[in-house]
Every structure is written in structure tokens, then in C-alpha cells.
Amino acid sequence: MDAIQALKTRRSCRHFSEKQITKEELDTIIECGLNAPSGSNKQGPKIIVVQDPDKVAMLSRLNAQVWGQDTDPFYGAPTVCLIVVPKDPGYDGTPKYALNPVKDGSLVIGAMQTAAFAIGIGSCWINRCKEMLDLPEGQAILKELGLEDHEGVGCCILGYPTREPKPKAIKEGRVLTY
Ligand SMILES: Cc1cc2nc3c(=O)[nH]c(=O)nc-3n(C[C@H](O)[C@H](O)[C@H](O)COP(=O)(O)O)c2cc1C
């Protein structure tokens, strides 16, 4: 699928096969995420790929705990990517870069989701990434990876979709001319 078609028709996916996506598919999605624009080309966001079922289950429990729900927030997706960025106030502590890391991280997830859709992989942004990584268990993960000065932006779940995406109604009145 070409880029325009993917951008025009992309939908989030919440129904996944248990089968893991291939390394080639994952690498393509990650490459597209890493090529997202970033303020001053800082390329600050990092992608933590989690495919070990026990670790995915542990992260699901942490996310559900933050959410206060007794359900799997990852909808059974076999791959969970945590997109993390250097902590505010930015890349060098000056107001110049304040908030850019979170914006940069969002673009990475957007690029990953569009790339995933284009190659037939389902994806969804899952919230509460910062909150779950702020928990002691999350901090331990970041420490193990040498990322204790980072915080979560969002989780990007990936897997083979088991349902066809439906077209979405785009709200009217969102484009103005000045
Ligand atoms: C910042 C952000 C947070 C989101 N958090 C969640 C979430 O926690 N769980 C979920 O199922 N979907 C989540 N989504 C997906 C949105 O619900 C979805 O993008 C929206 O309903 C539009 O549907 P579409 O992506 O299929 O166009 C999130 C999306 C964004 C951009």
C-alpha cells in the first residue's frame, strides 16, 4: 500500500492473532518510526521492543493497574513497543527544547502506526506508558536498559489483525482558511 492510501485509510486495531509478526515486518515499522521528524533533529525518542510473552503480560498488568481496570489494555497483541524520551524539560534542560521530546515521541508512534498499516500489521497507541514506567517496576526496567533519565510517551502495540478495519467518519469543520 502506498503512503497516501495508508494515511487516508489507517485505523487502529484491537483484535489480534496470537501469531508473532516477523522480524522483517518489525524492522520495517521501527525503521519508519526512527525516521520521524524531530525538533532540531535531536532524534531523542527510543523504542523498547517487548516480545517475550511473560514480559508483555507483566507490562499489561502494570498498565491495567495504572488504569484501574481488570482487563488486558494491550488486547492480546504479541508485540508491545514502549516509546520513551528524555525527561522534561527537554534535551539540554533549556526552555528552547522543553516539551519537544514528547512531541517527537508522538511522531514516532504515528509513523510506526502508518507503516504498520501499510504492510498489513495492526497497531494501536495505548496510553499510560509514562505512568506505568513511573511505577517502581517500570523504573527497574528503565534502569536495566540505562534509560533512567527517560519517561514514557506511549505504547504502540503490534500484531496481525483478525478483523478488517472499517472506514472512519472524519469530523467536519476541522479545516479553516485564514
Ligand atoms: C494519545 C492517544 C492515546 C490513545 N490511547 C488509547 C488507549 O489507551 N487504548 C486504546 O484502545 N486506544 C487508544 N488510542 C487509540 C484511539 O482511541 C484511536 O486512535 C481513535 O479512536 C481513532 O481511531 P483510529 O485510530 O482507528 O482512527 C489512543 C490514541 C492516541 C492518539
mmCIF file of C-alpha atoms and ligand atoms in Angstrom:
data_model
loop_
_atom_site.group_PDB
_atom_site.id
_atom_site.type_symbol
_atom_site.label_atom_id
_atom_site.label_comp_id
_atom_site.label_asym_id
_atom_site.label_seq_id
_atom_site.Cartn_x
_atom_site.Cartn_y
_atom_site.Cartn_z
ATOM 1 C CA MET A 1 0.000 0.000 0.000
ATOM 2 C CA ASP A 2 1.381 3.421 -0.863
ATOM 3 C CA ALA A 3 1.842 6.174 1.712
ATOM 4 C CA ILE A 4 -1.166 8.279 0.684
ATOM 5 C CA GLN A 5 -3.527 5.298 0.770
ATOM 6 C CA ALA A 6 -2.173 4.250 4.177
ATOM 7 C CA LEU A 7 -2.521 7.739 5.625
ATOM 8 C CA LYS A 8 -6.053 8.100 4.245
ATOM 9 C CA THR A 9 -7.366 4.733 5.432
ATOM 10 C CA ARG A 10 -5.320 3.816 8.558
ATOM 11 C CA ARG A 11 -7.291 2.596 11.562
ATOM 12 C CA SER A 12 -6.291 1.385 14.990
ATOM 13 C CA CYS A 13 -6.555 -2.343 15.641
ATOM 14 C CA ARG A 14 -7.806 -4.008 18.832
ATOM 15 C CA HIS A 15 -8.198 -7.597 17.633
ATOM 16 C CA PHE A 16 -5.005 -9.592 17.167
ATOM 17 C CA SER A 17 -3.872 -13.063 16.221
ATOM 18 C CA GLU A 18 -1.543 -14.748 18.729
ATOM 19 C CA LYS A 19 0.985 -15.284 15.931
ATOM 20 C CA GLN A 20 4.041 -13.065 16.250
ATOM 21 C CA ILE A 21 4.896 -10.644 13.414
ATOM 22 C CA THR A 22 8.105 -11.341 11.520
ATOM 23 C CA LYS A 23 11.425 -9.687 12.270
ATOM 24 C CA GLU A 24 11.352 -8.130 8.802
ATOM 25 C CA GLU A 25 7.934 -6.559 9.463
ATOM 26 C CA LEU A 26 9.038 -5.286 12.868
ATOM 27 C CA ASP A 27 12.268 -3.887 11.428
ATOM 28 C CA THR A 28 10.328 -2.023 8.709
ATOM 29 C CA ILE A 29 7.959 -0.478 11.260
ATOM 30 C CA ILE A 30 10.847 0.524 13.530
ATOM 31 C CA GLU A 31 12.857 1.985 10.671
ATOM 32 C CA CYS A 32 9.868 4.161 9.723
ATOM 33 C CA GLY A 33 9.430 5.238 13.360
ATOM 34 C CA LEU A 34 13.076 6.183 13.723
ATOM 35 C CA ASN A 35 12.884 8.296 10.574
ATOM 36 C CA ALA A 36 10.118 10.501 12.017
ATOM 37 C CA PRO A 37 10.896 14.221 12.165
ATOM 38 C CA SER A 38 12.236 15.571 15.460
ATOM 39 C CA GLY A 39 12.778 19.084 16.748
ATOM 40 C CA SER A 40 16.312 20.214 15.834
ATOM 41 C CA ASN A 41 16.851 16.666 14.549
ATOM 42 C CA LYS A 42 17.558 15.598 18.136
ATOM 43 C CA GLN A 43 16.234 12.068 17.425
ATOM 44 C CA GLY A 44 15.623 11.695 21.147
ATOM 45 C CA PRO A 45 12.858 9.054 21.227
ATOM 46 C CA LYS A 46 13.838 5.442 21.838
ATOM 47 C CA ILE A 47 11.751 2.347 21.131
ATOM 48 C CA ILE A 48 11.762 -0.505 23.659
ATOM 49 C CA VAL A 49 10.550 -3.638 21.869
ATOM 50 C CA VAL A 50 8.905 -6.256 24.071
ATOM 51 C CA GLN A 51 8.009 -9.647 22.566
ATOM 52 C CA ASP A 52 8.679 -12.064 25.429
ATOM 53 C CA PRO A 53 5.125 -13.199 26.376
ATOM 54 C CA ASP A 54 5.908 -13.093 30.109
ATOM 55 C CA LYS A 55 7.203 -9.523 29.847
ATOM 56 C CA VAL A 56 4.230 -8.456 27.691
ATOM 57 C CA ALA A 57 1.910 -9.937 30.345
ATOM 58 C CA MET A 58 3.794 -8.136 33.120
ATOM 59 C CA LEU A 59 3.535 -4.796 31.277
ATOM 60 C CA SER A 60 -0.147 -5.442 30.615
ATOM 61 C CA ARG A 61 -0.684 -5.916 34.360
ATOM 62 C CA LEU A 62 1.196 -2.689 35.142
ATOM 63 C CA ASN A 63 -0.808 -0.741 32.555
ATOM 64 C CA ALA A 64 -4.088 -2.186 33.841
ATOM 65 C CA GLN A 65 -3.046 -1.330 37.394
ATOM 66 C CA VAL A 66 -2.496 2.318 36.454
ATOM 67 C CA TRP A 67 -5.789 2.289 34.543
ATOM 68 C CA GLY A 68 -7.639 0.720 37.461
ATOM 69 C CA GLN A 69 -9.183 -1.924 35.177
ATOM 70 C CA ASP A 70 -9.037 -5.705 35.357
ATOM 71 C CA THR A 71 -8.509 -6.229 31.628
ATOM 72 C CA ASP A 72 -5.675 -6.534 29.095
ATOM 73 C CA PRO A 73 -5.045 -2.987 27.817
ATOM 74 C CA PHE A 74 -2.913 -4.489 25.004
ATOM 75 C CA TYR A 75 -5.788 -6.570 23.561
ATOM 76 C CA GLY A 76 -3.587 -9.651 23.284
ATOM 77 C CA ALA A 77 -1.131 -8.045 20.850
ATOM 78 C CA PRO A 78 2.069 -10.131 20.754
ATOM 79 C CA THR A 79 4.402 -7.132 20.364
ATOM 80 C CA VAL A 80 4.413 -4.095 22.633
ATOM 81 C CA CYS A 81 6.731 -1.166 21.885
ATOM 82 C CA LEU A 82 7.317 1.440 24.573
ATOM 83 C CA ILE A 83 8.283 4.793 23.142
ATOM 84 C CA VAL A 84 10.358 6.724 25.663
ATOM 85 C CA VAL A 85 12.035 10.122 25.516
ATOM 86 C CA PRO A 86 14.488 12.108 27.621
ATOM 87 C CA LYS A 87 12.626 13.591 30.587
ATOM 88 C CA ASP A 88 11.307 17.129 30.527
ATOM 89 C CA PRO A 89 12.372 19.918 30.471
ATOM 90 C CA GLY A 90 13.892 18.784 27.234
ATOM 91 C CA TYR A 91 17.095 17.702 25.668
ATOM 92 C CA ASP A 92 19.523 20.026 27.431
ATOM 93 C CA GLY A 93 17.382 21.452 30.212
ATOM 94 C CA THR A 94 16.800 24.767 28.425
ATOM 95 C CA PRO A 95 13.344 26.147 27.589
ATOM 96 C CA LYS A 96 14.369 26.015 23.934
ATOM 97 C CA TYR A 97 13.788 22.276 23.836
ATOM 98 C CA ALA A 98 11.132 21.991 26.552
ATOM 99 C CA LEU A 99 8.299 19.680 25.525
ATOM 100 C CA ASN A 100 9.938 18.734 22.232
ATOM 101 C CA PRO A 101 10.731 15.189 23.412
ATOM 102 C CA VAL A 102 7.060 14.327 23.899
ATOM 103 C CA LYS A 103 6.158 15.835 20.526
ATOM 104 C CA ASP A 104 8.989 13.886 18.909
ATOM 105 C CA GLY A 105 7.858 10.669 20.579
ATOM 106 C CA SER A 106 4.302 11.156 19.304
ATOM 107 C CA LEU A 107 5.543 11.459 15.749
ATOM 108 C CA VAL A 108 7.485 8.217 16.119
ATOM 109 C CA ILE A 109 4.333 6.379 17.165
ATOM 110 C CA GLY A 110 2.326 7.963 14.337
ATOM 111 C CA ALA A 111 4.925 6.902 11.774
ATOM 112 C CA MET A 112 5.053 3.381 13.219
ATOM 113 C CA GLN A 113 1.270 3.049 13.060
ATOM 114 C CA THR A 114 1.039 4.221 9.458
ATOM 115 C CA ALA A 115 3.926 1.984 8.422
ATOM 116 C CA ALA A 116 2.332 -0.971 10.198
ATOM 117 C CA PHE A 117 -0.985 -0.389 8.446
ATOM 118 C CA ALA A 118 0.719 -0.101 5.061
ATOM 119 C CA ILE A 119 2.207 -3.582 5.420
ATOM 120 C CA GLY A 120 -0.900 -5.232 6.882
ATOM 121 C CA ILE A 121 0.043 -5.132 10.565
ATOM 122 C CA GLY A 122 -2.481 -3.952 13.141
ATOM 123 C CA SER A 123 -1.435 -1.334 15.668
ATOM 124 C CA CYS A 124 -2.834 0.882 18.394
ATOM 125 C CA TRP A 125 -1.445 3.618 20.647
ATOM 126 C CA ILE A 126 -2.030 2.574 24.233
ATOM 127 C CA ASN A 127 -1.953 5.214 26.936
ATOM 128 C CA ARG A 128 -0.482 5.266 30.426
ATOM 129 C CA CYS A 129 3.056 4.494 29.254
ATOM 130 C CA LYS A 130 4.539 7.277 31.396
ATOM 131 C CA GLU A 131 2.512 6.287 34.444
ATOM 132 C CA MET A 132 3.414 2.606 34.190
ATOM 133 C CA LEU A 133 7.114 3.344 33.721
ATOM 134 C CA ASP A 134 6.938 5.703 36.696
ATOM 135 C CA LEU A 135 5.962 2.735 38.915
ATOM 136 C CA PRO A 136 8.868 1.022 40.743
ATOM 137 C CA GLU A 137 8.621 -1.968 38.346
ATOM 138 C CA GLY A 138 8.776 0.390 35.346
ATOM 139 C CA GLN A 139 11.699 2.297 36.811
ATOM 140 C CA ALA A 140 13.535 -1.019 37.220
ATOM 141 C CA ILE A 141 13.054 -1.753 33.500
ATOM 142 C CA LEU A 142 14.363 1.686 32.504
ATOM 143 C CA LYS A 143 17.329 1.281 34.871
ATOM 144 C CA GLU A 144 18.170 -2.139 33.407
ATOM 145 C CA LEU A 145 18.269 -0.511 29.955
ATOM 146 C CA GLY A 146 20.258 2.514 31.130
ATOM 147 C CA LEU A 147 17.279 4.805 30.488
ATOM 148 C CA GLU A 148 16.571 6.083 33.997
ATOM 149 C CA ASP A 149 16.581 9.678 32.666
ATOM 150 C CA HIS A 150 13.773 8.816 30.227
ATOM 151 C CA GLU A 151 9.978 8.773 30.510
ATOM 152 C CA GLY A 152 7.219 7.080 28.574
ATOM 153 C CA VAL A 153 5.211 8.757 25.806
ATOM 154 C CA GLY A 154 3.026 5.916 24.584
ATOM 155 C CA CYS A 155 2.840 2.195 23.957
ATOM 156 C CA CYS A 156 2.487 1.023 20.355
ATOM 157 C CA ILE A 157 1.027 -2.477 20.182
ATOM 158 C CA LEU A 158 1.542 -4.547 17.033
ATOM 159 C CA GLY A 159 0.225 -7.811 15.637
ATOM 160 C CA TYR A 160 -1.681 -9.448 12.817
ATOM 161 C CA PRO A 161 -5.237 -8.097 12.712
ATOM 162 C CA THR A 162 -8.114 -10.585 12.917
ATOM 163 C CA ARG A 163 -10.736 -8.052 11.796
ATOM 164 C CA GLU A 164 -10.942 -5.832 8.735
ATOM 165 C CA PRO A 165 -10.597 -2.116 9.517
ATOM 166 C CA LYS A 166 -13.728 -0.083 8.786
ATOM 167 C CA PRO A 167 -13.595 3.408 7.258
ATOM 168 C CA LYS A 168 -13.854 6.203 9.812
ATOM 169 C CA ALA A 169 -16.077 9.287 9.604
ATOM 170 C CA ILE A 170 -13.842 12.356 9.600
ATOM 171 C CA LYS A 171 -15.365 15.218 11.607
ATOM 172 C CA GLU A 172 -16.451 18.230 9.573
ATOM 173 C CA GLY A 173 -15.199 21.767 10.116
ATOM 174 C CA ARG A 174 -11.618 20.928 11.007
ATOM 175 C CA VAL A 175 -10.028 22.883 8.173
ATOM 176 C CA LEU A 176 -10.199 26.650 8.189
ATOM 177 C CA THR A 177 -8.922 29.263 5.811
ATOM 178 C CA TYR A 178 -7.497 32.460 7.191
HETATM 179 C C1 LIG B 1 -2.708 9.827 22.506
HETATM 180 C C2 LIG B 1 -3.530 8.600 22.200
HETATM 181 C C3 LIG B 1 -3.864 7.730 23.217
HETATM 182 C C4 LIG B 1 -4.604 6.579 22.945
HETATM 183 N N1 LIG B 1 -4.844 5.692 23.951
HETATM 184 C C5 LIG B 1 -5.536 4.558 23.689
HETATM 185 C C6 LIG B 1 -5.717 3.557 24.680
HETATM 186 O O1 LIG B 1 -5.229 3.655 25.807
HETATM 187 N N2 LIG B 1 -6.431 2.461 24.360
HETATM 188 C C7 LIG B 1 -6.984 2.279 23.117
HETATM 189 O O2 LIG B 1 -7.643 1.266 22.901
HETATM 190 N N3 LIG B 1 -6.811 3.198 22.142
HETATM 191 C C8 LIG B 1 -6.090 4.313 22.389
HETATM 192 N N4 LIG B 1 -5.856 5.217 21.385
HETATM 193 C C9 LIG B 1 -6.398 4.979 20.040
HETATM 194 C C10 LIG B 1 -7.569 5.927 19.752
HETATM 195 O O3 LIG B 1 -8.686 5.510 20.512
HETATM 196 C C11 LIG B 1 -7.871 5.894 18.252
HETATM 197 O O4 LIG B 1 -6.778 6.420 17.552
HETATM 198 C C12 LIG B 1 -9.131 6.715 17.929
HETATM 199 O O5 LIG B 1 -10.279 6.115 18.454
HETATM 200 C C13 LIG B 1 -9.323 6.903 16.431
HETATM 201 O O6 LIG B 1 -9.415 5.647 15.791
HETATM 202 P P1 LIG B 1 -8.409 5.242 14.611
HETATM 203 O O7 LIG B 1 -7.007 5.267 15.151
HETATM 204 O O8 LIG B 1 -8.841 3.874 14.195
HETATM 205 O O9 LIG B 1 -8.565 6.250 13.524
HETATM 206 C C14 LIG B 1 -5.082 6.340 21.626
HETATM 207 C C15 LIG B 1 -4.713 7.212 20.604
HETATM 208 C C16 LIG B 1 -3.935 8.309 20.873
HETATM 209 C C17 LIG B 1 -3.506 9.198 19.728
#
